[in-house]
mmCIF file of C-alpha atoms in Angstrom:
data_model
loop_
_atom_site.group_PDB
_atom_site.id
_atom_site.type_symbol
_atom_site.label_atom_id
_atom_site.label_comp_id
_atom_site.label_asym_id
_atom_site.label_seq_id
_atom_site.Cartn_x
_atom_site.Cartn_y
_atom_site.Cartn_z
ATOM 1 C CA UNK A 1 -19.490 -9.651 -9.446
ATOM 2 C CA UNK A 2 -16.440 -8.511 -7.660
ATOM 3 C CA UNK A 3 -13.421 -6.783 -9.294
ATOM 4 C CA UNK A 4 -10.149 -7.698 -7.727
ATOM 5 C CA UNK A 5 -7.238 -5.209 -9.537
ATOM 6 C CA UNK A 6 -4.316 -7.108 -8.967
ATOM 7 C CA UNK A 7 -1.047 -8.583 -10.427
ATOM 8 C CA UNK A 8 0.324 -11.659 -12.057
ATOM 9 C CA UNK A 9 2.249 -12.947 -9.253
ATOM 10 C CA UNK A 10 -0.224 -12.322 -6.334
ATOM 11 C CA UNK A 11 -1.168 -15.382 -3.995
ATOM 12 C CA UNK A 12 -2.833 -16.008 -0.567
ATOM 13 C CA UNK A 13 -4.607 -13.081 -0.265
ATOM 14 C CA UNK A 14 -6.367 -13.459 -2.953
ATOM 15 C CA UNK A 15 -6.736 -17.016 -2.745
ATOM 16 C CA UNK A 16 -8.463 -16.232 0.086
ATOM 17 C CA UNK A 17 -10.533 -13.663 -1.209
ATOM 18 C CA UNK A 18 -12.242 -15.552 -4.139
ATOM 19 C CA UNK A 19 -12.855 -18.818 -2.309
ATOM 20 C CA UNK A 20 -14.701 -16.719 0.401
ATOM 21 C CA UNK A 21 -16.603 -15.223 -2.681
ATOM 22 C CA UNK A 22 -16.970 -18.736 -3.919
ATOM 23 C CA UNK A 23 -18.429 -20.023 -0.390
ATOM 24 C CA UNK A 24 -21.302 -17.268 -1.030
ATOM 25 C CA UNK A 25 -21.938 -18.324 -4.803
ATOM 26 C CA UNK A 26 -20.339 -14.514 -5.543
ATOM 27 C CA UNK A 27 -18.870 -14.433 -8.991
ATOM 28 C CA UNK A 28 -15.571 -12.370 -9.143
ATOM 29 C CA UNK A 29 -12.942 -11.645 -12.295
ATOM 30 C CA UNK A 30 -9.518 -11.615 -11.410
ATOM 31 C CA UNK A 31 -7.516 -8.478 -13.501
ATOM 32 C CA UNK A 32 -4.280 -9.198 -13.571
ATOM 33 C CA UNK A 33 -3.069 -5.175 -13.512
ATOM 34 C CA UNK A 34 0.659 -5.621 -15.360
ATOM 35 C CA UNK A 35 -0.973 -8.039 -18.057
ATOM 36 C CA UNK A 36 -3.479 -5.111 -19.185
ATOM 37 C CA UNK A 37 -1.487 -4.580 -22.609
ATOM 38 C CA UNK A 38 -1.173 -6.696 -25.182
ATOM 39 C CA UNK A 39 -1.883 -9.904 -23.519
ATOM 40 C CA UNK A 40 -5.413 -8.715 -23.397
ATOM 41 C CA UNK A 41 -8.408 -7.450 -25.951
ATOM 42 C CA UNK A 42 -9.842 -4.473 -24.382
ATOM 43 C CA UNK A 43 -12.325 -1.849 -25.795
ATOM 44 C CA UNK A 44 -14.014 1.078 -23.602
ATOM 45 C CA UNK A 45 -16.964 3.530 -24.926
ATOM 46 C CA UNK A 46 -17.842 6.637 -23.169
ATOM 47 C CA UNK A 47 -20.259 3.940 -21.309
ATOM 48 C CA UNK A 48 -19.232 0.712 -20.998
ATOM 49 C CA UNK A 49 -15.946 -1.704 -21.178
ATOM 50 C CA UNK A 50 -15.078 -5.247 -22.308
ATOM 51 C CA UNK A 51 -12.503 -7.077 -21.672
ATOM 52 C CA UNK A 52 -10.584 -10.698 -22.182
ATOM 53 C CA UNK A 53 -7.543 -11.518 -20.184
ATOM 54 C CA UNK A 54 -4.709 -13.329 -21.044
ATOM 55 C CA UNK A 55 -6.635 -17.258 -19.826
ATOM 56 C CA UNK A 56 -9.649 -16.052 -22.549
ATOM 57 C CA UNK A 57 -12.047 -14.753 -20.100
ATOM 58 C CA UNK A 58 -14.198 -12.579 -20.898
ATOM 59 C CA UNK A 59 -15.673 -9.337 -18.568
ATOM 60 C CA UNK A 60 -18.441 -6.250 -19.202
ATOM 61 C CA UNK A 61 -17.953 -3.443 -16.938
ATOM 62 C CA UNK A 62 -22.234 -3.937 -17.219
ATOM 63 C CA UNK A 63 -21.801 -7.238 -14.550
ATOM 64 C CA UNK A 64 -19.209 -5.287 -12.020
ATOM 65 C CA UNK A 65 -20.684 -4.623 -8.849
ATOM 66 C CA UNK A 66 -17.724 -3.508 -6.749
ATOM 67 C CA UNK A 67 -14.053 -3.607 -7.265
ATOM 68 C CA UNK A 68 -11.489 -4.603 -4.550
ATOM 69 C CA UNK A 69 -7.666 -2.744 -6.030
ATOM 70 C CA UNK A 70 -5.948 -5.111 -4.379
ATOM 71 C CA UNK A 71 -2.448 -4.493 -5.634
ATOM 72 C CA UNK A 72 -1.137 -2.938 -9.067
ATOM 73 C CA UNK A 73 1.318 -3.189 -10.355
ATOM 74 C CA UNK A 74 3.002 -1.559 -13.424
ATOM 75 C CA UNK A 75 3.054 -2.766 -16.833
ATOM 76 C CA UNK A 76 4.305 -5.544 -18.698
ATOM 77 C CA UNK A 77 6.621 -4.593 -21.852
ATOM 78 C CA UNK A 78 6.761 -7.027 -24.556
ATOM 79 C CA UNK A 79 11.029 -7.844 -24.614
ATOM 80 C CA UNK A 80 10.552 -7.868 -28.607
ATOM 81 C CA UNK A 81 9.438 -4.191 -28.303
ATOM 82 C CA UNK A 82 11.875 -1.607 -29.940
ATOM 83 C CA UNK A 83 13.305 0.416 -27.439
ATOM 84 C CA UNK A 84 12.148 3.972 -28.878
ATOM 85 C CA UNK A 85 8.390 2.326 -28.646
ATOM 86 C CA UNK A 86 8.087 1.681 -25.469
ATOM 87 C CA UNK A 87 7.504 4.577 -23.629
ATOM 88 C CA UNK A 88 4.297 5.055 -26.616
ATOM 89 C CA UNK A 89 3.300 2.067 -24.897
ATOM 90 C CA UNK A 90 3.216 1.650 -21.296
ATOM 91 C CA UNK A 91 1.717 5.477 -21.877
ATOM 92 C CA UNK A 92 -1.042 3.944 -24.135
ATOM 93 C CA UNK A 93 -1.974 1.132 -22.108
ATOM 94 C CA UNK A 94 -1.517 3.520 -19.103
ATOM 95 C CA UNK A 95 -3.895 5.850 -20.707
ATOM 96 C CA UNK A 96 -6.139 2.837 -21.149
ATOM 97 C CA UNK A 97 -6.632 1.341 -17.698
ATOM 98 C CA UNK A 98 -7.055 5.022 -16.532
ATOM 99 C CA UNK A 99 -10.328 5.039 -18.758
ATOM 100 C CA UNK A 100 -11.689 1.867 -17.971
ATOM 101 C CA UNK A 101 -10.886 2.354 -14.101
ATOM 102 C CA UNK A 102 -12.450 5.496 -14.129
ATOM 103 C CA UNK A 103 -16.038 4.227 -15.648
ATOM 104 C CA UNK A 104 -16.154 2.005 -12.523
ATOM 105 C CA UNK A 105 -15.888 5.241 -10.361
ATOM 106 C CA UNK A 106 -19.560 5.540 -8.953
ATOM 107 C CA UNK A 107 -19.951 1.800 -7.723
ATOM 108 C CA UNK A 108 -18.262 0.406 -4.024
ATOM 109 C CA UNK A 109 -14.704 0.095 -4.162
ATOM 110 C CA UNK A 110 -11.508 -0.812 -1.663
ATOM 111 C CA UNK A 111 -10.592 1.707 -2.090
ATOM 112 C CA UNK A 112 -11.778 4.706 -3.786
ATOM 113 C CA UNK A 113 -9.172 4.766 -6.804
ATOM 114 C CA UNK A 114 -8.685 8.453 -6.516
ATOM 115 C CA UNK A 115 -8.013 8.743 -2.451
ATOM 116 C CA UNK A 116 -5.707 5.957 -2.967
ATOM 117 C CA UNK A 117 -3.934 7.632 -5.404
ATOM 118 C CA UNK A 118 -3.575 10.919 -3.685
ATOM 119 C CA UNK A 119 -2.882 9.614 0.264
ATOM 120 C CA UNK A 120 -0.623 6.806 -1.663
ATOM 121 C CA UNK A 121 1.066 9.801 -3.964
ATOM 122 C CA UNK A 122 1.868 11.670 -0.683
ATOM 123 C CA UNK A 123 3.846 10.743 2.085
ATOM 124 C CA UNK A 124 3.478 14.742 3.879
ATOM 125 C CA UNK A 125 0.167 14.568 3.925
ATOM 126 C CA UNK A 126 -0.543 11.439 4.889
ATOM 127 C CA UNK A 127 1.726 13.349 8.334
ATOM 128 C CA UNK A 128 -0.669 15.701 8.163
ATOM 129 C CA UNK A 129 -3.527 14.114 8.858
ATOM 130 C CA UNK A 130 -2.324 12.006 10.683
ATOM 131 C CA UNK A 131 -1.276 14.995 13.315
ATOM 132 C CA UNK A 132 -5.104 16.634 12.697
ATOM 133 C CA UNK A 133 -5.891 13.274 13.998
ATOM 134 C CA UNK A 134 -4.270 13.632 17.325
ATOM 135 C CA UNK A 135 -1.302 10.842 16.272
ATOM 136 C CA UNK A 136 1.958 11.494 17.120
ATOM 137 C CA UNK A 137 4.281 12.175 14.620
ATOM 138 C CA UNK A 138 8.501 12.149 13.878
ATOM 139 C CA UNK A 139 10.038 15.268 12.746
ATOM 140 C CA UNK A 140 10.225 14.960 8.764
ATOM 141 C CA UNK A 141 11.724 16.803 5.839
ATOM 142 C CA UNK A 142 11.506 15.535 2.172
ATOM 143 C CA UNK A 143 14.153 17.222 0.235
ATOM 144 C CA UNK A 144 17.430 17.139 -2.398
ATOM 145 C CA UNK A 145 18.310 20.807 -0.711
ATOM 146 C CA UNK A 146 22.001 19.429 1.219
ATOM 147 C CA UNK A 147 22.242 22.451 3.660
ATOM 148 C CA UNK A 148 18.262 21.930 4.618
ATOM 149 C CA UNK A 149 19.158 18.410 5.547
ATOM 150 C CA UNK A 150 22.071 18.982 7.422
ATOM 151 C CA UNK A 151 20.345 21.563 9.707
ATOM 152 C CA UNK A 152 17.758 19.576 9.895
ATOM 153 C CA UNK A 153 19.742 16.638 11.470
ATOM 154 C CA UNK A 154 21.505 18.794 13.732
ATOM 155 C CA UNK A 155 17.877 20.855 14.626
ATOM 156 C CA UNK A 156 15.763 17.522 15.623
ATOM 157 C CA UNK A 157 18.023 15.083 15.685
ATOM 158 C CA UNK A 158 20.304 14.337 18.323
ATOM 159 C CA UNK A 159 22.983 12.461 16.018
ATOM 160 C CA UNK A 160 20.649 10.185 14.468
ATOM 161 C CA UNK A 161 18.092 10.205 11.641
ATOM 162 C CA UNK A 162 17.010 7.423 9.255
ATOM 163 C CA UNK A 163 16.322 7.989 5.456
ATOM 164 C CA UNK A 164 13.969 6.691 3.298
ATOM 165 C CA UNK A 165 13.004 7.052 -0.080
ATOM 166 C CA UNK A 166 9.183 7.890 -0.504
ATOM 167 C CA UNK A 167 8.521 4.539 -1.854
ATOM 168 C CA UNK A 168 9.984 1.431 -1.637
ATOM 169 C CA UNK A 169 11.355 -0.042 -5.106
ATOM 170 C CA UNK A 170 10.529 -3.661 -4.216
ATOM 171 C CA UNK A 171 7.352 -6.153 -3.183
ATOM 172 C CA UNK A 172 7.173 -8.718 -0.194
ATOM 173 C CA UNK A 173 5.021 -11.747 -0.581
ATOM 174 C CA UNK A 174 7.557 -13.140 -4.183
ATOM 175 C CA UNK A 175 10.816 -13.128 -2.234
ATOM 176 C CA UNK A 176 12.238 -9.696 -3.960
ATOM 177 C CA UNK A 177 14.259 -7.352 -2.343
ATOM 178 C CA UNK A 178 13.647 -3.968 -1.147
ATOM 179 C CA UNK A 179 15.464 -1.080 -0.189
ATOM 180 C CA UNK A 180 14.866 -0.216 3.919
ATOM 181 C CA UNK A 181 15.329 2.342 5.868
ATOM 182 C CA UNK A 182 18.695 3.609 6.251
ATOM 183 C CA UNK A 183 20.612 4.680 8.998
ATOM 184 C CA UNK A 184 22.111 8.603 9.022
ATOM 185 C CA UNK A 185 25.197 9.683 11.363
ATOM 186 C CA UNK A 186 27.336 12.476 11.129
ATOM 187 C CA UNK A 187 30.069 10.994 9.041
ATOM 188 C CA UNK A 188 26.906 9.878 6.445
ATOM 189 C CA UNK A 189 26.551 13.444 6.594
ATOM 190 C CA UNK A 190 30.027 14.373 4.791
ATOM 191 C CA UNK A 191 28.247 12.341 1.299
ATOM 192 C CA UNK A 192 25.022 13.427 1.804
ATOM 193 C CA UNK A 193 25.391 15.716 -1.864
ATOM 194 C CA UNK A 194 24.021 13.196 -4.113
ATOM 195 C CA UNK A 195 20.826 13.873 -2.766
ATOM 196 C CA UNK A 196 20.104 15.938 -5.194
ATOM 197 C CA UNK A 197 19.889 13.071 -7.656
ATOM 198 C CA UNK A 198 17.486 10.935 -5.010
ATOM 199 C CA UNK A 199 15.067 13.351 -2.653
ATOM 200 C CA UNK A 200 14.933 11.233 0.505
ATOM 201 C CA UNK A 201 12.731 11.113 3.742
ATOM 202 C CA UNK A 202 14.617 11.854 6.876
ATOM 203 C CA UNK A 203 13.288 11.754 9.983
ATOM 204 C CA UNK A 204 14.867 11.487 13.653
ATOM 205 C CA UNK A 205 15.521 8.308 14.285
ATOM 206 C CA UNK A 206 13.283 6.658 17.723
ATOM 207 C CA UNK A 207 14.700 4.265 19.763
ATOM 208 C CA UNK A 208 11.834 1.630 19.136
ATOM 209 C CA UNK A 209 10.500 -0.861 21.864
ATOM 210 C CA UNK A 210 9.086 -2.381 18.979
ATOM 211 C CA UNK A 211 7.058 -2.091 15.683
ATOM 212 C CA UNK A 212 3.637 -2.280 14.721
ATOM 213 C CA UNK A 213 1.644 -3.273 11.610
ATOM 214 C CA UNK A 214 -1.984 -2.305 11.550
ATOM 215 C CA UNK A 215 -4.358 -3.482 8.806
ATOM 216 C CA UNK A 216 -8.024 -0.975 9.713
ATOM 217 C CA UNK A 217 -10.686 -2.251 7.752
ATOM 218 C CA UNK A 218 -13.983 0.372 8.148
ATOM 219 C CA UNK A 219 -14.152 1.406 11.845
ATOM 220 C CA UNK A 220 -11.436 -2.607 12.714
ATOM 221 C CA UNK A 221 -8.174 -2.753 13.558
ATOM 222 C CA UNK A 222 -6.238 -5.802 13.129
ATOM 223 C CA UNK A 223 -2.765 -5.502 14.860
ATOM 224 C CA UNK A 224 0.460 -7.150 15.034
ATOM 225 C CA UNK A 225 3.457 -6.746 16.988
ATOM 226 C CA UNK A 226 6.794 -7.195 15.332
ATOM 227 C CA UNK A 227 8.690 -9.267 17.608
ATOM 228 C CA UNK A 228 12.430 -8.741 16.227
ATOM 229 C CA UNK A 229 15.253 -9.351 18.209
ATOM 230 C CA UNK A 230 17.941 -7.759 15.634
ATOM 231 C CA UNK A 231 15.507 -4.393 15.761
ATOM 232 C CA UNK A 232 15.937 -3.701 12.146
ATOM 233 C CA UNK A 233 13.184 -3.381 9.230
ATOM 234 C CA UNK A 234 10.935 -6.551 9.533
ATOM 235 C CA UNK A 235 10.666 -6.303 5.710
ATOM 236 C CA UNK A 236 14.218 -7.108 5.466
ATOM 237 C CA UNK A 237 14.733 -8.723 8.648
ATOM 238 C CA UNK A 238 14.729 -12.362 6.266
ATOM 239 C CA UNK A 239 11.962 -14.269 8.740
ATOM 240 C CA UNK A 240 14.124 -13.362 11.326
ATOM 241 C CA UNK A 241 10.770 -12.163 13.688
ATOM 242 C CA UNK A 242 7.691 -13.290 14.919
ATOM 243 C CA UNK A 243 4.019 -11.962 15.143
ATOM 244 C CA UNK A 244 2.135 -11.624 18.085
ATOM 245 C CA UNK A 245 -1.306 -10.068 18.292
ATOM 246 C CA UNK A 246 -1.881 -6.529 20.194
ATOM 247 C CA UNK A 247 -4.017 -4.831 20.985
ATOM 248 C CA UNK A 248 -3.943 -0.918 20.820
ATOM 249 C CA UNK A 249 -4.675 2.613 22.916
ATOM 250 C CA UNK A 250 -8.609 3.341 22.891
ATOM 251 C CA UNK A 251 -6.828 6.632 21.970
ATOM 252 C CA UNK A 252 -4.556 4.934 18.771
ATOM 253 C CA UNK A 253 -7.518 3.501 17.770
ATOM 254 C CA UNK A 254 -9.757 6.544 17.356
ATOM 255 C CA UNK A 255 -6.766 8.424 16.147
ATOM 256 C CA UNK A 256 -6.046 5.834 13.210
ATOM 257 C CA UNK A 257 -9.697 5.414 12.879
ATOM 258 C CA UNK A 258 -10.215 9.585 12.354
ATOM 259 C CA UNK A 259 -7.405 9.925 10.127
ATOM 260 C CA UNK A 260 -8.804 6.997 7.482
ATOM 261 C CA UNK A 261 -11.989 8.951 7.046
ATOM 262 C CA UNK A 262 -10.526 12.140 6.381
ATOM 263 C CA UNK A 263 -8.592 10.212 3.600
ATOM 264 C CA UNK A 264 -11.365 8.157 2.586
ATOM 265 C CA UNK A 265 -9.928 5.271 2.801
ATOM 266 C CA UNK A 266 -11.638 1.862 3.750
ATOM 267 C CA UNK A 267 -8.750 -0.547 4.258
ATOM 268 C CA UNK A 268 -5.064 0.725 5.242
ATOM 269 C CA UNK A 269 -1.958 -1.168 6.228
ATOM 270 C CA UNK A 270 -0.616 0.861 8.972
ATOM 271 C CA UNK A 271 3.117 1.239 10.229
ATOM 272 C CA UNK A 272 3.694 2.811 13.792
ATOM 273 C CA UNK A 273 6.620 2.266 16.612
ATOM 274 C CA UNK A 274 6.305 2.181 20.248
ATOM 275 C CA UNK A 275 9.155 4.147 21.306
ATOM 276 C CA UNK A 276 10.802 3.183 24.420
ATOM 277 C CA UNK A 277 10.122 6.840 25.465
ATOM 278 C CA UNK A 278 6.417 5.022 25.907
ATOM 279 C CA UNK A 279 4.402 6.880 22.870
ATOM 280 C CA UNK A 280 2.886 5.661 19.788
ATOM 281 C CA UNK A 281 4.561 7.001 16.344
ATOM 282 C CA UNK A 282 2.840 7.463 13.058
ATOM 283 C CA UNK A 283 4.728 7.117 10.480
ATOM 284 C CA UNK A 284 2.764 5.762 7.474
ATOM 285 C CA UNK A 285 -0.442 4.245 5.438
ATOM 286 C CA UNK A 286 0.359 2.003 2.397
ATOM 287 C CA UNK A 287 -3.177 1.407 0.880
ATOM 288 C CA UNK A 288 -2.074 -1.453 -0.678
ATOM 289 C CA UNK A 289 0.399 -2.747 2.153
ATOM 290 C CA UNK A 290 0.746 -6.379 2.420
ATOM 291 C CA UNK A 291 -1.387 -8.100 5.652
ATOM 292 C CA UNK A 292 -0.657 -11.798 4.478
ATOM 293 C CA UNK A 293 1.366 -13.073 7.179
ATOM 294 C CA UNK A 294 -1.035 -11.371 10.097
ATOM 295 C CA UNK A 295 -3.472 -13.830 8.315
ATOM 296 C CA UNK A 296 -1.058 -16.700 8.227
ATOM 297 C CA UNK A 297 0.380 -15.940 11.827
ATOM 298 C CA UNK A 298 -2.465 -14.983 13.550
ATOM 299 C CA UNK A 299 -4.890 -15.958 11.704
ATOM 300 C CA UNK A 300 -6.823 -12.356 11.796
ATOM 301 C CA UNK A 301 -10.080 -12.839 8.699
ATOM 302 C CA UNK A 302 -8.681 -9.852 6.866
ATOM 303 C CA UNK A 303 -9.495 -11.099 3.537
ATOM 304 C CA UNK A 304 -13.588 -12.357 5.026
ATOM 305 C CA UNK A 305 -13.700 -8.860 6.339
ATOM 306 C CA UNK A 306 -12.642 -6.913 3.093
ATOM 307 C CA UNK A 307 -15.072 -8.880 1.523
ATOM 308 C CA UNK A 308 -18.010 -8.442 3.699
ATOM 309 C CA UNK A 309 -16.936 -4.971 3.325
ATOM 310 C CA UNK A 310 -17.753 -4.687 0.121
ATOM 311 C CA UNK A 311 -20.687 -7.291 -0.436
ATOM 312 C CA UNK A 312 -22.618 -4.599 2.422
ATOM 313 C CA UNK A 313 -21.925 -1.938 0.384
ATOM 314 C CA UNK A 314 -23.047 -3.820 -2.807
ATOM 315 C CA UNK A 315 -26.493 -4.117 -1.268
ATOM 316 C CA UNK A 316 -26.682 -0.732 0.658
ATOM 317 C CA UNK A 317 -25.911 1.133 -3.588
ATOM 318 C CA UNK A 318 -28.541 -1.347 -5.102
#
């Protein structure tokens, strides 16, 4: 059995994944991470766990041979819960979830949980590993220090920078809003003092030819070029863009493969920019990043490749 850790609103990507497993007579279990709460019955001991989900389906850890960590969401708190008890509720269930996950760490994962958590939690580590892998990265500062940010802007940004949160606060495939990258110019710096309440990442603005969303799966690349006439962040372009398949240069592929191996990741959704100067700039990798649009629009067999990788590693593991 393959366990898929996802969330209750997930669709399309996961449906294709399950259909592919079913075609190969491989059992699977869908675990909605946001409902790992009072809606599920969960029991964990030192060697195993048993979980019955919100629909009454039961899984035992001994039957799970591999895990696809598709997209974990925060645990949902019941509305009727007293406000003073919500932090205790979330802490208790987060601990229960983590204890359950660690019991599975010796079987194949996409991605290994601790590797993914480390990479996803540090964009600065990502940039360091990208640079070590001979990829070009923008100058970057992650700070809450007004003076340091102004100095960075004046030294590296030539009058224009981008600012972004370390993690986006929205989601893509379900239509929720996202906070996009913000443009910072000289007059914007007059209002930068509030940065002390919300540290952000700052980089020089790159005059781009186009953006690339690259899905890496264990040495394979599925790359979409964003044809976006508005030249704004594709996540908030409201559909005013199209995708076309794109072939990365060999040196970029080699650099990305080296970086992903350093990170210990089998899969990741990578964002890069092709600058008008002809260079390819690495921005970030999201281990749980969205790729359904590439499968849908370009016919890339991404869900199938994820399943194939897990099946292959199960066979090797056994």
